[in-house]
Structures are given as structure tokens and as C-alpha cells.
Amino acid sequence: MKCKDLQHELALYVDKALDENRAILLEAHLQRCPVCRQELSELTELRLELRKLKEPSVPTSFVLQVRRNAALELQASTKNRELNRWLQFRIMPYFVGLTMSAMIFILFLVSLFSTNTIEKFDFSIVYNKTSKSSYISDESVVRYTSSRLSIASEFPSVNPKGSLVSFSRSFVNKRLNRGEVIIVADVFSNGMARIFEVVQPTQDKEVIEALQKALEEDSDETAFLPANLDKRSDVTRVVLKIQGIEVIDKAPRQKSNIK
Amino acid sequence: MMPGKTIVLNEQTFARDVETQAQVDAEFLEKLKLGDAEAFDNLVVLYINDVYKLLFRLTADEEEARDLTQETFLRALKAIKKFRGESNLKTWLFRIAINISHSQFRRWQKRGFHLTLSLDSHDESQKEILGNKLKSSEFENPEEEFLRKERELRLLQALSLLPKRFRDAVVLRDIEGFSYEEISEILQTSVGTVKSRIARGRSELKKKLSELDF
């Protein structure tokens, strides 16, 4: 055992914190080594001196001051706690209600704009289009409209050569086999129309956009015949149901479109 | 002469006393957590001396010790709800006090303050030269009193020169008399580290004392 290595153990030995085997070895060393005995003696004396240090007195005025400050702090924190509790029980329900209402309102606005994006269409452009006079010279069209005159004021005549028929033939067959499109639309005097509301399908934007395009067709192939042929009012609101159905017959299978 | 009541002191009585004390402590702690003003006032009265003494030993400055004691109780008031009762209240308060003294010590270091203690230094609370205070006698022999105070000042000065981690350990063990386990709880470190710090702290303290002698 080297004296230098024993400094740490001596400090623990003074506290009786050294394990038994190490303590026996250290005691054996101490019997032989006066330097370490001196070191032990000094450590013991140091501990005694530290223990004997006079205890500082705490001024009574200081104790009172700490007690008063603690009481004030406690009072303040209690008030804060009461305020928090009040906020929690009084304000929170209103806050939650208000937030929920705001969220519902925002969702409503979002859904409104997302389903009616097509309605950004300029109404005046359609409405102000002049009707096509070329229809009047087509005898088959005149006969067709004449046969529908009794119901045409409420059910505008679809243009047999128009864009709506083309749409139903080309698009609906591909996309709506046994499916259907239901919309509410305004039909104008010039035979053009615009979607007022989509009832079904609300999610298939491609179909609705194609349908909107067909309704807005402003050439000779407008979706409906002009109002003067139907003797209907300038704007007629209709429900359009476009359905793809399968007709089974003895003849080879074919598909047809029914409005 | 009427026979007096016989008081039986045995293991059962002791166990019952311990149980009762634990129940009292638990109720006291519950009141503290609920923000009971009277309970907190009792806490201050019970422990203010111990906390102040510890902080005075660690800072060697009465005014600083008073400020830190005040801060310790205010922080305890805020933290009591989180106290889970794993250690006793005194140990818990000492832990707060030491943490506060550490942060204060770091502020001192940043500001470049150095702890010195001199016989010519002023005791701010009394507005009196510390050397003069030593003349006041509690003992019959003024010379003996003077030498005792001088030794004490020298010891305090040596303590203040120790690195903080060693000073904390030595003060808690040799002045406050805590066990190694309690010190490890207060300093939140292992018992092995505590042993090492105490041993090195004592060794360093001896060196500082001999340096001051020359």
C-alpha cells in the first residue's frame, strides 16, 4: 500500500464508510506508517472543527419577512388558480362551442365552393345569346317541337342534333353503365343552359365538367331548342336525369341512352 | 396513593408511533399540496433555520444567504404539487436550496465576483467591521474567543475557495451531518460520487487551509 493512494480511503475511514476488508488493510498500514497516522489525525480534527462551527443565527425579522412573503405569494397563486378554474368552467364551454361553430361554418363554405365551382360560369353571357334562326327552317325540328308544345313550357325540348345528345352518346356510355347523373339546370331562351345544382354524382368532377360544357354549347348544336320554338319562358328550371341502361333483346345487344 | 398509569414501551408502541407520524406527515403534505396557508407557514417555521444555515455555509455571505433562503421557500411553494414524497421535506428543501445556490454561483462567475472573507470586511447587516465583532465576548477569556473566531473565519474562507461540487458535499456531510445516502438524494447523484467528492473535498480543504496559514 502506498500512502499517496490511501488519501481517498482515509477520508472514508474517518466516516466509517470503508468496507471491512479495506479497513483491516488500512489499519495494518496505519500501524506502520506515521505519515498516514498524522494524515488521519488531521482529517479527524478537520471534521471536528467543521462540526463545531458556530451556527449562524437567523434574525427574527427575517423569519417574519419570509413567512409574510410566502403567505402573499400563496394568496396570489390561489387567486390565479381560482381565475384559471373560472376560465376553465365558464369560458371553455363557450370557447369550444364558438370554435365548433366556426369550424362548421368554414366547412360549409368550403363544401359550397367546392361543389359549385362550375357556377363561376358567367350567367349573362349565356342568357344574352341570341337564338338561332336556322332551326326555324328545319321542318323536322318544327314538327318535333309542335308535337311537344303542350308540355314544352315545363319540359324544354332537347335539341336532337345538339350537344346534350352528343354528350349522352359519347360520354355517358363510357362512364355511366347502369349509373346516372342528376342535376338541376336553368335552360335559357337561346337553348343554352347552366347547372344550378349537382345532385349526383357530386364527386365525379370530370362528368359534371363535360356536362356543363355540353349545356353551354353556343353553336347551332345548343343543348336545347330555343325558347321561341317551345313557346316557353326565357328561363326554365329543369331536373335532368341522364342514365345509362342496358337493353336486352333477341337482336344483338346494344346500348341506348334515355333522358 | 393512587397508582399511576403504566406506560409500556415496546416494539409495537414504536411501530404505532412511526405509523402515526407517517400519517401526520402525509396529511401535512396533502395540505401543502392543496395550498393551505397555515401548513405552508408551518413549513417555513420548521425549516427556515436549517435552510438558512446551509446557504450561509455555502455562500459565506449573510445577505446572500437570506435572499437565497427567501427564494428557496418561494420556489418550494410553486413546486410542492410536483413533490411525490419520495424523500423527506427537509431533503427536498435542501435540494432546492442547493440548486438555487448553484444558479446564483453561476451568475456570480459571469459577473466576475470572487468570494473573499477578511477581518476588515463589513458586515452589511450590522454596519460594523467584522474584526470588531470578534472583540465582543461570549467567553470569559477574550483571547481564547478571538482565536476561536479566527480559526472559524479561516475555515470558512478555505471552504469558500473549494470548487462548488466539493464544497456542497463537505458542507452537507461535515457540517450538516447528512448520511451519504441523503447527500446523494440532495445532490441527485450516486453514493459513489458522493464518497469521492467528500474525500477529495476534505483533501482540498486541508490544502487550502495550509495555504492560508502561510
Tab-separated table of C-alpha atoms in Angstrom:
chain	number	residue	atom	x	y	z
A	1	MET	CA	0.000	0.000	0.000
A	2	LYS	CA	1.320	3.411	-0.980
A	3	CYS	CA	0.473	6.398	1.229
A	4	LYS	CA	-0.475	8.530	-1.780
A	5	ASP	CA	-3.113	6.019	-2.827
A	6	LEU	CA	-4.649	5.951	0.635
A	7	GLN	CA	-5.862	9.570	0.821
A	8	HIS	CA	-9.284	8.667	-0.539
A	9	GLU	CA	-9.625	5.661	1.764
A	10	LEU	CA	-8.596	7.652	4.823
A	11	ALA	CA	-11.424	10.113	4.204
A	12	LEU	CA	-13.910	7.229	4.056
A	13	TYR	CA	-12.327	5.512	7.050
A	14	VAL	CA	-12.963	8.632	9.157
A	15	ASP	CA	-16.647	8.289	8.294
A	16	LYS	CA	-16.588	4.528	8.899
A	17	ALA	CA	-17.700	4.190	5.288
A	18	LEU	CA	-14.855	1.943	4.165
A	19	ASP	CA	-15.699	-1.725	3.630
A	20	GLU	CA	-14.429	-4.155	6.262
A	21	ASN	CA	-11.615	-5.787	4.295
A	22	ARG	CA	-10.186	-2.444	3.155
A	23	ALA	CA	-10.489	-1.096	6.687
A	24	ILE	CA	-8.443	-4.029	8.095
A	25	LEU	CA	-5.714	-3.472	5.492
A	26	LEU	CA	-5.713	0.280	6.165
A	27	GLU	CA	-5.463	-0.203	9.924
A	28	ALA	CA	-2.493	-2.521	9.399
A	29	HIS	CA	-0.843	0.151	7.280
A	30	LEU	CA	-1.594	2.866	9.821
A	31	GLN	CA	0.237	0.916	12.500
A	32	ARG	CA	3.382	1.017	10.392
A	33	CYS	CA	3.084	4.477	8.815
A	34	PRO	CA	3.386	7.648	10.945
A	35	VAL	CA	2.689	9.889	7.916
A	36	CYS	CA	-0.722	8.335	7.342
A	37	ARG	CA	-1.449	8.406	11.085
A	38	GLN	CA	-0.748	12.153	11.003
A	39	GLU	CA	-2.995	12.490	7.971
A	40	LEU	CA	-5.785	10.616	9.752
A	41	SER	CA	-5.377	12.780	12.817
A	42	GLU	CA	-5.623	15.968	10.747
A	43	LEU	CA	-8.710	14.719	8.952
A	44	THR	CA	-10.395	13.862	12.232
A	45	GLU	CA	-9.536	17.280	13.630
A	46	LEU	CA	-10.835	18.982	10.485
A	47	ARG	CA	-14.143	17.173	10.822
A	48	LEU	CA	-14.426	18.212	14.435
A	49	GLU	CA	-13.675	21.821	13.575
A	50	LEU	CA	-16.321	21.800	10.886
A	51	ARG	CA	-18.860	20.277	13.268
A	52	LYS	CA	-18.034	22.892	15.876
A	53	LEU	CA	-18.571	25.843	13.545
A	54	LYS	CA	-20.841	28.263	15.293
A	55	GLU	CA	-24.333	28.144	13.900
A	56	PRO	CA	-25.403	31.404	12.331
A	57	SER	CA	-28.475	32.868	13.971
A	58	VAL	CA	-31.479	33.685	11.844
A	59	PRO	CA	-32.860	37.164	12.622
A	60	THR	CA	-36.490	37.026	13.807
A	61	SER	CA	-37.383	39.909	11.497
A	62	PHE	CA	-36.111	37.865	8.558
A	63	VAL	CA	-38.220	34.842	9.571
A	64	LEU	CA	-41.300	37.060	9.752
A	65	GLN	CA	-40.458	38.565	6.377
A	66	VAL	CA	-40.176	35.132	4.711
A	67	ARG	CA	-43.449	33.991	6.311
A	68	ARG	CA	-45.233	37.149	5.141
A	69	ASN	CA	-43.843	36.911	1.591
A	70	ALA	CA	-44.753	33.234	1.373
A	71	ALA	CA	-48.303	33.993	2.524
A	72	LEU	CA	-48.628	36.757	-0.081
A	73	GLU	CA	-47.279	34.510	-2.811
A	74	LEU	CA	-49.680	31.760	-1.792
A	75	GLN	CA	-52.576	34.204	-1.843
A	76	ALA	CA	-51.614	35.395	-5.325
A	77	SER	CA	-51.272	31.859	-6.648
A	78	THR	CA	-54.649	30.908	-5.121
A	79	LYS	CA	-56.270	33.854	-6.921
A	80	ASN	CA	-54.625	32.777	-10.166
A	81	ARG	CA	-55.832	29.240	-9.611
A	82	GLU	CA	-59.371	30.466	-8.996
A	83	LEU	CA	-59.209	32.588	-12.133
A	84	ASN	CA	-57.949	29.619	-14.129
A	85	ARG	CA	-60.705	27.444	-12.709
A	86	TRP	CA	-63.286	30.096	-13.549
A	87	LEU	CA	-61.912	30.356	-17.060
A	88	GLN	CA	-61.942	26.611	-17.369
A	89	PHE	CA	-65.538	26.173	-16.257
A	90	ARG	CA	-67.098	29.376	-17.623
A	91	ILE	CA	-65.222	30.365	-20.704
A	92	MET	CA	-64.082	26.996	-22.028
A	93	PRO	CA	-67.558	25.659	-22.996
A	94	TYR	CA	-68.302	28.896	-24.858
A	95	PHE	CA	-64.913	28.793	-26.466
A	96	VAL	CA	-65.363	25.206	-27.558
A	97	GLY	CA	-68.860	25.967	-28.854
A	98	LEU	CA	-67.642	29.020	-30.713
A	99	THR	CA	-64.747	27.122	-32.241
A	100	MET	CA	-67.005	24.280	-33.338
A	101	SER	CA	-69.497	26.713	-34.864
A	102	ALA	CA	-66.703	28.479	-36.712
A	103	MET	CA	-65.357	25.160	-37.978
A	104	ILE	CA	-68.780	24.031	-39.159
A	105	PHE	CA	-69.297	27.375	-40.890
A	106	ILE	CA	-65.910	27.124	-42.601
A	107	LEU	CA	-66.628	23.536	-43.685
A	108	PHE	CA	-69.975	24.672	-45.030
A	109	LEU	CA	-68.292	27.432	-47.042
A	110	VAL	CA	-65.639	25.039	-48.357
A	111	SER	CA	-68.235	22.479	-49.432
A	112	LEU	CA	-70.336	25.221	-51.003
A	113	PHE	CA	-67.458	26.482	-53.119
A	114	SER	CA	-66.096	23.057	-53.980
A	115	THR	CA	-69.436	21.763	-55.385
A	116	ASN	CA	-70.297	24.956	-57.153
A	117	THR	CA	-67.011	25.747	-58.823
A	118	ILE	CA	-68.737	25.282	-62.156
A	119	GLU	CA	-71.142	28.031	-61.223
A	120	LYS	CA	-68.405	30.565	-61.780
A	121	PHE	CA	-69.823	30.484	-65.290
A	122	ASP	CA	-70.995	33.919	-66.459
A	123	PHE	CA	-74.795	33.837	-66.481
A	124	SER	CA	-75.186	36.991	-68.558
A	125	ILE	CA	-73.121	35.594	-71.432
A	126	VAL	CA	-75.451	32.626	-71.817
A	127	TYR	CA	-78.624	34.498	-71.206
A	128	ASN	CA	-77.872	37.236	-73.683
A	129	LYS	CA	-77.007	34.968	-76.549
A	130	THR	CA	-79.412	35.420	-79.415
A	131	SER	CA	-81.389	32.425	-80.526
A	132	LYS	CA	-80.502	30.713	-83.718
A	133	SER	CA	-82.961	31.371	-86.548
A	134	SER	CA	-81.679	28.428	-88.606
A	135	TYR	CA	-83.788	25.991	-86.535
A	136	ILE	CA	-86.990	27.513	-87.887
A	137	SER	CA	-86.110	26.448	-91.435
A	138	ASP	CA	-85.608	22.809	-90.369
A	139	GLU	CA	-89.002	21.115	-90.889
A	140	SER	CA	-88.230	18.058	-88.764
A	141	VAL	CA	-87.389	20.312	-85.856
A	142	VAL	CA	-90.586	22.298	-86.298
A	143	ARG	CA	-92.650	19.102	-86.339
A	144	TYR	CA	-90.830	17.785	-83.286
A	145	THR	CA	-91.440	20.948	-81.266
A	146	SER	CA	-95.035	21.164	-82.392
A	147	SER	CA	-95.676	17.667	-81.034
A	148	ARG	CA	-94.323	18.718	-77.651
A	149	LEU	CA	-95.998	22.107	-77.351
A	150	SER	CA	-98.369	21.001	-74.568
A	151	ILE	CA	-95.514	20.101	-72.241
A	152	ALA	CA	-92.681	22.213	-73.644
A	153	SER	CA	-93.323	25.156	-71.308
A	154	GLU	CA	-92.164	22.987	-68.380
A	155	PHE	CA	-90.037	20.451	-70.225
A	156	PRO	CA	-87.846	22.219	-72.785
A	157	SER	CA	-87.181	20.241	-75.960
A	158	VAL	CA	-83.767	18.719	-76.185
A	159	ASN	CA	-82.028	19.541	-79.466
A	160	PRO	CA	-81.909	16.152	-81.325
A	161	LYS	CA	-78.724	17.269	-83.005
A	162	GLY	CA	-77.420	19.200	-80.010
A	163	SER	CA	-74.559	18.875	-77.623
A	164	LEU	CA	-76.555	17.213	-74.827
A	165	VAL	CA	-77.470	14.264	-77.030
A	166	SER	CA	-73.855	14.005	-78.192
A	167	PHE	CA	-72.744	14.075	-74.566
A	168	SER	CA	-75.143	11.301	-73.590
A	169	ARG	CA	-73.968	9.159	-76.506
A	170	SER	CA	-70.248	9.658	-76.218
A	171	PHE	CA	-69.641	10.190	-72.542
A	172	VAL	CA	-72.396	8.582	-70.576
A	173	ASN	CA	-71.998	5.215	-72.268
A	174	LYS	CA	-68.378	5.056	-71.223
A	175	ARG	CA	-68.755	6.369	-67.691
A	176	LEU	CA	-72.279	5.581	-66.604
A	177	ASN	CA	-73.046	1.982	-67.431
A	178	ARG	CA	-76.053	1.466	-65.124
A	179	GLY	CA	-75.117	4.705	-63.393
A	180	GLU	CA	-76.791	8.093	-63.609
A	181	VAL	CA	-76.242	11.833	-63.498
A	182	ILE	CA	-78.877	14.003	-61.863
A	183	ILE	CA	-78.628	17.773	-61.994
A	184	VAL	CA	-80.854	20.807	-61.668
A	185	ALA	CA	-80.275	23.214	-64.572
A	186	ASP	CA	-81.565	26.521	-65.901
A	187	VAL	CA	-82.431	26.441	-69.611
A	188	PHE	CA	-82.265	29.795	-71.320
A	189	SER	CA	-84.158	31.206	-74.283
A	190	ASN	CA	-81.312	30.594	-76.704
A	191	GLY	CA	-81.232	26.850	-75.931
A	192	MET	CA	-78.126	27.043	-73.796
A	193	ALA	CA	-78.259	26.008	-70.163
A	194	ARG	CA	-76.226	26.056	-66.955
A	195	ILE	CA	-76.032	23.765	-63.972
A	196	PHE	CA	-77.754	25.101	-60.878
A	197	GLU	CA	-77.051	22.174	-58.620
A	198	VAL	CA	-75.425	18.767	-58.914
A	199	VAL	CA	-77.424	16.069	-57.178
A	200	GLN	CA	-75.455	13.073	-58.352
A	201	PRO	CA	-72.572	12.263	-58.752
A	202	THR	CA	-71.182	15.028	-56.594
A	203	GLN	CA	-67.629	13.702	-56.621
A	204	ASP	CA	-67.080	12.921	-60.324
A	205	LYS	CA	-65.947	16.330	-61.469
A	206	GLU	CA	-64.988	15.113	-64.952
A	207	VAL	CA	-68.534	14.043	-65.822
A	208	ILE	CA	-70.016	17.266	-64.471
A	209	GLU	CA	-67.500	19.412	-66.313
A	210	ALA	CA	-68.236	17.583	-69.571
A	211	LEU	CA	-71.965	18.014	-68.981
A	212	GLN	CA	-71.518	21.716	-68.213
A	213	LYS	CA	-69.567	22.112	-71.419
A	214	ALA	CA	-72.358	20.418	-73.370
A	215	LEU	CA	-75.006	22.660	-71.801
A	216	GLU	CA	-73.018	25.777	-72.631
A	217	GLU	CA	-72.582	24.879	-76.276
A	218	ASP	CA	-73.367	28.067	-78.180
A	219	SER	CA	-73.155	26.933	-81.825
A	220	ASP	CA	-76.131	25.549	-83.790
A	221	GLU	CA	-75.794	22.477	-81.603
A	222	THR	CA	-77.113	24.007	-78.373
A	223	ALA	CA	-78.302	21.500	-75.784
A	224	PHE	CA	-81.957	22.559	-76.055
A	225	LEU	CA	-84.008	24.127	-78.778
A	226	PRO	CA	-84.612	27.878	-78.498
A	227	ALA	CA	-87.493	29.059	-76.316
A	228	ASN	CA	-89.466	30.593	-79.198
A	229	LEU	CA	-89.925	27.107	-80.715
A	230	ASP	CA	-91.132	25.664	-77.406
A	231	LYS	CA	-93.104	28.791	-76.576
A	232	ARG	CA	-91.622	28.650	-73.108
A	233	SER	CA	-90.373	31.413	-70.857
A	234	ASP	CA	-86.864	32.856	-71.091
A	235	VAL	CA	-85.503	30.785	-68.214
A	236	THR	CA	-86.853	27.392	-67.283
A	237	ARG	CA	-85.510	25.346	-64.398
A	238	VAL	CA	-85.420	21.607	-65.033
A	239	VAL	CA	-84.214	18.425	-63.390
A	240	LEU	CA	-82.072	16.403	-65.763
A	241	LYS	CA	-81.552	12.731	-65.177
A	242	ILE	CA	-79.137	11.081	-67.552
A	243	GLN	CA	-78.931	7.348	-67.189
A	244	GLY	CA	-77.024	4.586	-68.932
A	245	ILE	CA	-79.190	1.456	-69.254
A	246	GLU	CA	-78.749	-1.907	-70.934
A	247	VAL	CA	-81.487	-3.112	-73.310
A	248	ILE	CA	-81.607	-6.896	-73.689
A	249	ASP	CA	-83.344	-8.125	-76.821
A	250	LYS	CA	-83.229	-11.054	-79.198
A	251	ALA	CA	-81.381	-8.781	-81.517
A	252	PRO	CA	-77.666	-8.255	-80.872
A	253	ARG	CA	-77.068	-6.374	-77.603
A	254	GLN	CA	-76.923	-2.647	-77.897
A	255	LYS	CA	-76.907	0.247	-75.550
A	256	SER	CA	-79.133	3.228	-75.709
A	257	ASN	CA	-79.500	6.412	-73.773
A	258	ILE	CA	-82.695	7.637	-72.281
A	259	LYS	CA	-83.216	11.034	-70.892
B	1	MET	CA	-51.665	6.943	46.961
B	2	MET	CA	-53.312	6.228	43.644
B	3	PRO	CA	-51.290	4.020	41.332
B	4	GLY	CA	-50.092	5.885	38.211
B	5	LYS	CA	-50.695	4.680	34.686
B	6	THR	CA	-48.135	2.208	33.429
B	7	ILE	CA	-46.584	3.230	30.151
B	8	VAL	CA	-45.468	0.221	28.130
B	9	LEU	CA	-42.711	0.913	25.653
B	10	ASN	CA	-42.146	-1.973	23.284
B	11	GLU	CA	-41.736	-2.628	19.550
B	12	GLN	CA	-45.492	-2.429	18.997
B	13	THR	CA	-45.658	1.028	20.577
B	14	PHE	CA	-42.734	2.158	18.464
B	15	ALA	CA	-44.306	0.802	15.264
B	16	ARG	CA	-47.587	2.538	16.137
B	17	ASP	CA	-45.723	5.818	16.726
B	18	VAL	CA	-43.939	5.524	13.385
B	19	GLU	CA	-47.235	4.785	11.652
B	20	THR	CA	-48.921	7.766	13.327
B	21	GLN	CA	-46.029	10.029	12.371
B	22	ALA	CA	-46.187	8.839	8.762
B	23	GLN	CA	-49.912	9.596	8.717
B	24	VAL	CA	-49.326	13.072	10.160
B	25	ASP	CA	-46.619	13.706	7.563
B	26	ALA	CA	-48.907	12.538	4.763
B	27	GLU	CA	-51.720	14.811	5.962
B	28	PHE	CA	-49.295	17.724	6.261
B	29	LEU	CA	-48.027	17.121	2.734
B	30	GLU	CA	-51.573	16.890	1.407
B	31	LYS	CA	-52.410	20.248	2.982
B	32	LEU	CA	-49.281	21.768	1.467
B	33	LYS	CA	-50.259	20.477	-1.951
B	34	LEU	CA	-53.735	21.939	-1.574
B	35	GLY	CA	-52.178	25.351	-0.928
B	36	ASP	CA	-53.136	25.509	2.752
B	37	ALA	CA	-51.654	28.800	4.052
B	38	GLU	CA	-51.255	27.580	7.629
B	39	ALA	CA	-49.457	24.414	6.546
B	40	PHE	CA	-47.026	26.394	4.440
B	41	ASP	CA	-46.390	28.808	7.266
B	42	ASN	CA	-45.556	25.802	9.453
B	43	LEU	CA	-43.165	24.547	6.795
B	44	VAL	CA	-41.332	27.880	6.817
B	45	VAL	CA	-41.141	27.959	10.616
B	46	LEU	CA	-39.956	24.335	10.770
B	47	TYR	CA	-37.164	24.564	8.228
B	48	ILE	CA	-36.084	28.175	7.807
B	49	ASN	CA	-33.180	27.827	10.259
B	50	ASP	CA	-31.815	24.725	8.544
B	51	VAL	CA	-32.138	26.204	5.068
B	52	TYR	CA	-30.566	29.487	6.070
B	53	LYS	CA	-27.631	27.769	7.844
B	54	LEU	CA	-26.926	25.603	4.826
B	55	LEU	CA	-26.997	28.557	2.473
B	56	PHE	CA	-24.807	30.619	4.745
B	57	ARG	CA	-22.192	27.834	4.780
B	58	LEU	CA	-22.356	27.566	1.006
B	59	THR	CA	-22.219	31.291	0.275
B	60	ALA	CA	-20.322	32.677	3.307
B	61	ASP	CA	-22.459	35.767	2.951
B	62	GLU	CA	-25.360	36.617	5.259
B	63	GLU	CA	-27.245	38.810	2.835
B	64	GLU	CA	-26.872	36.324	0.002
B	65	ALA	CA	-27.975	33.520	2.289
B	66	ARG	CA	-31.090	35.487	3.272
B	67	ASP	CA	-32.006	36.177	-0.362
B	68	LEU	CA	-31.485	32.568	-1.335
B	69	THR	CA	-33.499	31.332	1.654
B	70	GLN	CA	-36.390	33.531	0.605
B	71	GLU	CA	-36.112	32.246	-2.955
B	72	THR	CA	-35.947	28.643	-1.761
B	73	PHE	CA	-39.301	28.874	0.028
B	74	LEU	CA	-40.986	30.704	-2.825
B	75	ARG	CA	-39.768	28.061	-5.246
B	76	ALA	CA	-40.862	25.313	-2.861
B	77	LEU	CA	-44.317	26.842	-2.785
B	78	LYS	CA	-44.569	26.593	-6.551
B	79	ALA	CA	-43.028	23.120	-6.750
B	80	ILE	CA	-44.824	21.423	-3.857
B	81	LYS	CA	-47.504	19.972	-6.150
B	82	LYS	CA	-44.849	18.021	-8.020
B	83	PHE	CA	-43.274	16.688	-4.824
B	84	ARG	CA	-44.063	12.984	-4.631
B	85	GLY	CA	-42.846	12.403	-1.099
B	86	GLU	CA	-40.015	10.087	-2.146
B	87	SER	CA	-37.639	11.924	0.173
B	88	ASN	CA	-38.416	13.877	3.320
B	89	LEU	CA	-39.325	17.542	3.157
B	90	LYS	CA	-36.008	18.733	4.574
B	91	THR	CA	-34.011	16.817	1.952
B	92	TRP	CA	-36.298	18.193	-0.742
B	93	LEU	CA	-35.907	21.769	0.501
B	94	PHE	CA	-32.125	21.365	0.662
B	95	ARG	CA	-32.112	20.151	-2.919
B	96	ILE	CA	-33.983	23.277	-3.994
B	97	ALA	CA	-31.641	25.479	-1.919
B	98	ILE	CA	-28.528	23.926	-3.457
B	99	ASN	CA	-29.895	24.228	-6.979
B	100	ILE	CA	-30.680	27.889	-6.354
B	101	SER	CA	-27.222	28.499	-4.888
B	102	HIS	CA	-25.703	26.879	-7.995
B	103	SER	CA	-27.555	29.180	-10.348
B	104	GLN	CA	-26.607	32.143	-8.167
B	105	PHE	CA	-22.997	30.970	-8.193
B	106	ARG	CA	-23.052	30.852	-11.966
B	107	ARG	CA	-24.378	34.429	-12.008
B	108	TRP	CA	-21.511	35.482	-9.751
B	109	GLN	CA	-18.980	33.830	-12.023
B	110	LYS	CA	-20.434	35.640	-15.033
B	111	ARG	CA	-20.235	38.942	-13.205
B	112	GLY	CA	-16.673	38.182	-12.061
B	113	PHE	CA	-17.353	38.183	-8.327
B	114	HIS	CA	-14.940	36.375	-6.050
B	115	LEU	CA	-15.665	35.139	-2.623
B	116	THR	CA	-13.308	36.599	-0.076
B	117	LEU	CA	-13.619	36.934	3.641
B	118	SER	CA	-11.482	39.357	5.560
B	119	LEU	CA	-11.260	40.589	9.097
B	120	ASP	CA	-11.619	44.090	7.642
B	121	SER	CA	-14.729	43.247	5.672
B	122	HIS	CA	-18.032	44.878	6.578
B	123	ASP	CA	-21.000	43.004	7.864
B	124	GLU	CA	-23.728	44.788	5.939
B	125	SER	CA	-26.482	43.825	8.330
B	126	GLN	CA	-24.746	45.320	11.324
B	127	LYS	CA	-22.704	48.037	9.595
B	128	GLU	CA	-19.777	47.039	11.691
B	129	ILE	CA	-16.279	45.874	10.839
B	130	LEU	CA	-16.203	42.088	11.196
B	131	GLY	CA	-12.906	42.293	13.120
B	132	ASN	CA	-14.584	44.489	15.734
B	133	LYS	CA	-17.375	41.967	16.167
B	134	LEU	CA	-14.794	39.418	17.204
B	135	LYS	CA	-13.995	41.573	20.188
B	136	SER	CA	-17.429	41.014	21.643
B	137	SER	CA	-17.098	38.297	24.165
B	138	GLU	CA	-19.222	35.284	24.868
B	139	PHE	CA	-16.414	33.637	26.708
B	140	GLU	CA	-14.628	34.634	29.849
B	141	ASN	CA	-11.303	34.690	28.045
B	142	PRO	CA	-11.337	37.261	25.197
B	143	GLU	CA	-8.104	35.929	23.773
B	144	GLU	CA	-9.483	32.425	23.520
B	145	GLU	CA	-12.622	33.808	21.931
B	146	PHE	CA	-10.552	35.743	19.406
B	147	LEU	CA	-8.515	32.672	18.431
B	148	ARG	CA	-11.635	30.570	18.046
B	149	LYS	CA	-13.258	33.134	15.788
B	150	GLU	CA	-10.087	33.471	13.786
B	151	ARG	CA	-9.916	29.715	13.220
B	152	GLU	CA	-13.544	29.705	12.208
B	153	LEU	CA	-13.063	32.519	9.710
B	154	ARG	CA	-10.043	30.785	8.268
B	155	LEU	CA	-12.052	27.599	7.864
B	156	LEU	CA	-14.947	29.420	6.225
B	157	GLN	CA	-12.560	31.170	3.878
B	158	ALA	CA	-10.945	27.861	2.922
B	159	LEU	CA	-14.408	26.370	2.329
B	160	SER	CA	-15.366	29.261	0.074
B	161	LEU	CA	-12.269	28.586	-2.040
B	162	LEU	CA	-13.278	24.978	-2.740
B	163	PRO	CA	-14.796	24.027	-6.081
B	164	LYS	CA	-18.593	24.120	-5.712
B	165	ARG	CA	-19.179	20.373	-6.092
B	166	PHE	CA	-16.676	19.574	-3.309
B	167	ARG	CA	-17.952	22.334	-1.044
B	168	ASP	CA	-21.572	21.113	-1.307
B	169	ALA	CA	-20.550	17.587	-0.360
B	170	VAL	CA	-18.296	18.598	2.548
B	171	VAL	CA	-20.836	21.066	3.973
B	172	LEU	CA	-23.656	18.520	3.793
B	173	ARG	CA	-21.553	15.775	5.382
B	174	ASP	CA	-19.280	17.501	7.879
B	175	ILE	CA	-21.367	20.495	8.929
B	176	GLU	CA	-24.953	19.390	8.380
B	177	GLY	CA	-24.263	15.766	9.256
B	178	PHE	CA	-26.244	14.095	6.473
B	179	SER	CA	-25.565	10.461	5.577
B	180	TYR	CA	-24.016	9.538	2.231
B	181	GLU	CA	-27.398	8.304	1.001
B	182	GLU	CA	-29.153	11.513	1.975
B	183	ILE	CA	-26.453	13.575	0.278
B	184	SER	CA	-26.860	11.522	-2.881
B	185	GLU	CA	-30.595	12.346	-2.789
B	186	ILE	CA	-29.993	16.056	-2.245
B	187	LEU	CA	-27.303	16.336	-4.902
B	188	GLN	CA	-29.099	13.829	-7.123
B	189	THR	CA	-26.016	11.815	-7.800
B	190	SER	CA	-24.745	8.341	-6.902
B	191	VAL	CA	-23.394	7.403	-3.470
B	192	GLY	CA	-20.060	6.539	-5.118
B	193	THR	CA	-19.784	10.073	-6.499
B	194	VAL	CA	-20.713	11.493	-3.100
B	195	LYS	CA	-17.943	9.473	-1.422
B	196	SER	CA	-15.441	10.623	-3.990
B	197	ARG	CA	-16.458	14.281	-3.657
B	198	ILE	CA	-16.283	14.182	0.135
B	199	ALA	CA	-12.857	12.553	0.107
B	200	ARG	CA	-11.473	14.971	-2.467
B	201	GLY	CA	-13.230	17.904	-0.809
B	202	ARG	CA	-11.632	17.199	2.562
B	203	SER	CA	-8.248	16.778	0.957
B	204	GLU	CA	-8.628	20.074	-0.945
B	205	LEU	CA	-9.853	21.812	2.194
B	206	LYS	CA	-6.735	20.760	4.067
B	207	LYS	CA	-4.581	22.117	1.250
B	208	LYS	CA	-6.421	25.449	1.235
B	209	LEU	CA	-6.075	25.760	4.993
B	210	SER	CA	-2.345	25.189	4.864
B	211	GLU	CA	-2.054	27.696	2.008
B	212	LEU	CA	-3.881	30.298	4.117
B	213	ASP	CA	-1.517	29.667	7.012
B	214	PHE	CA	1.469	30.881	5.016
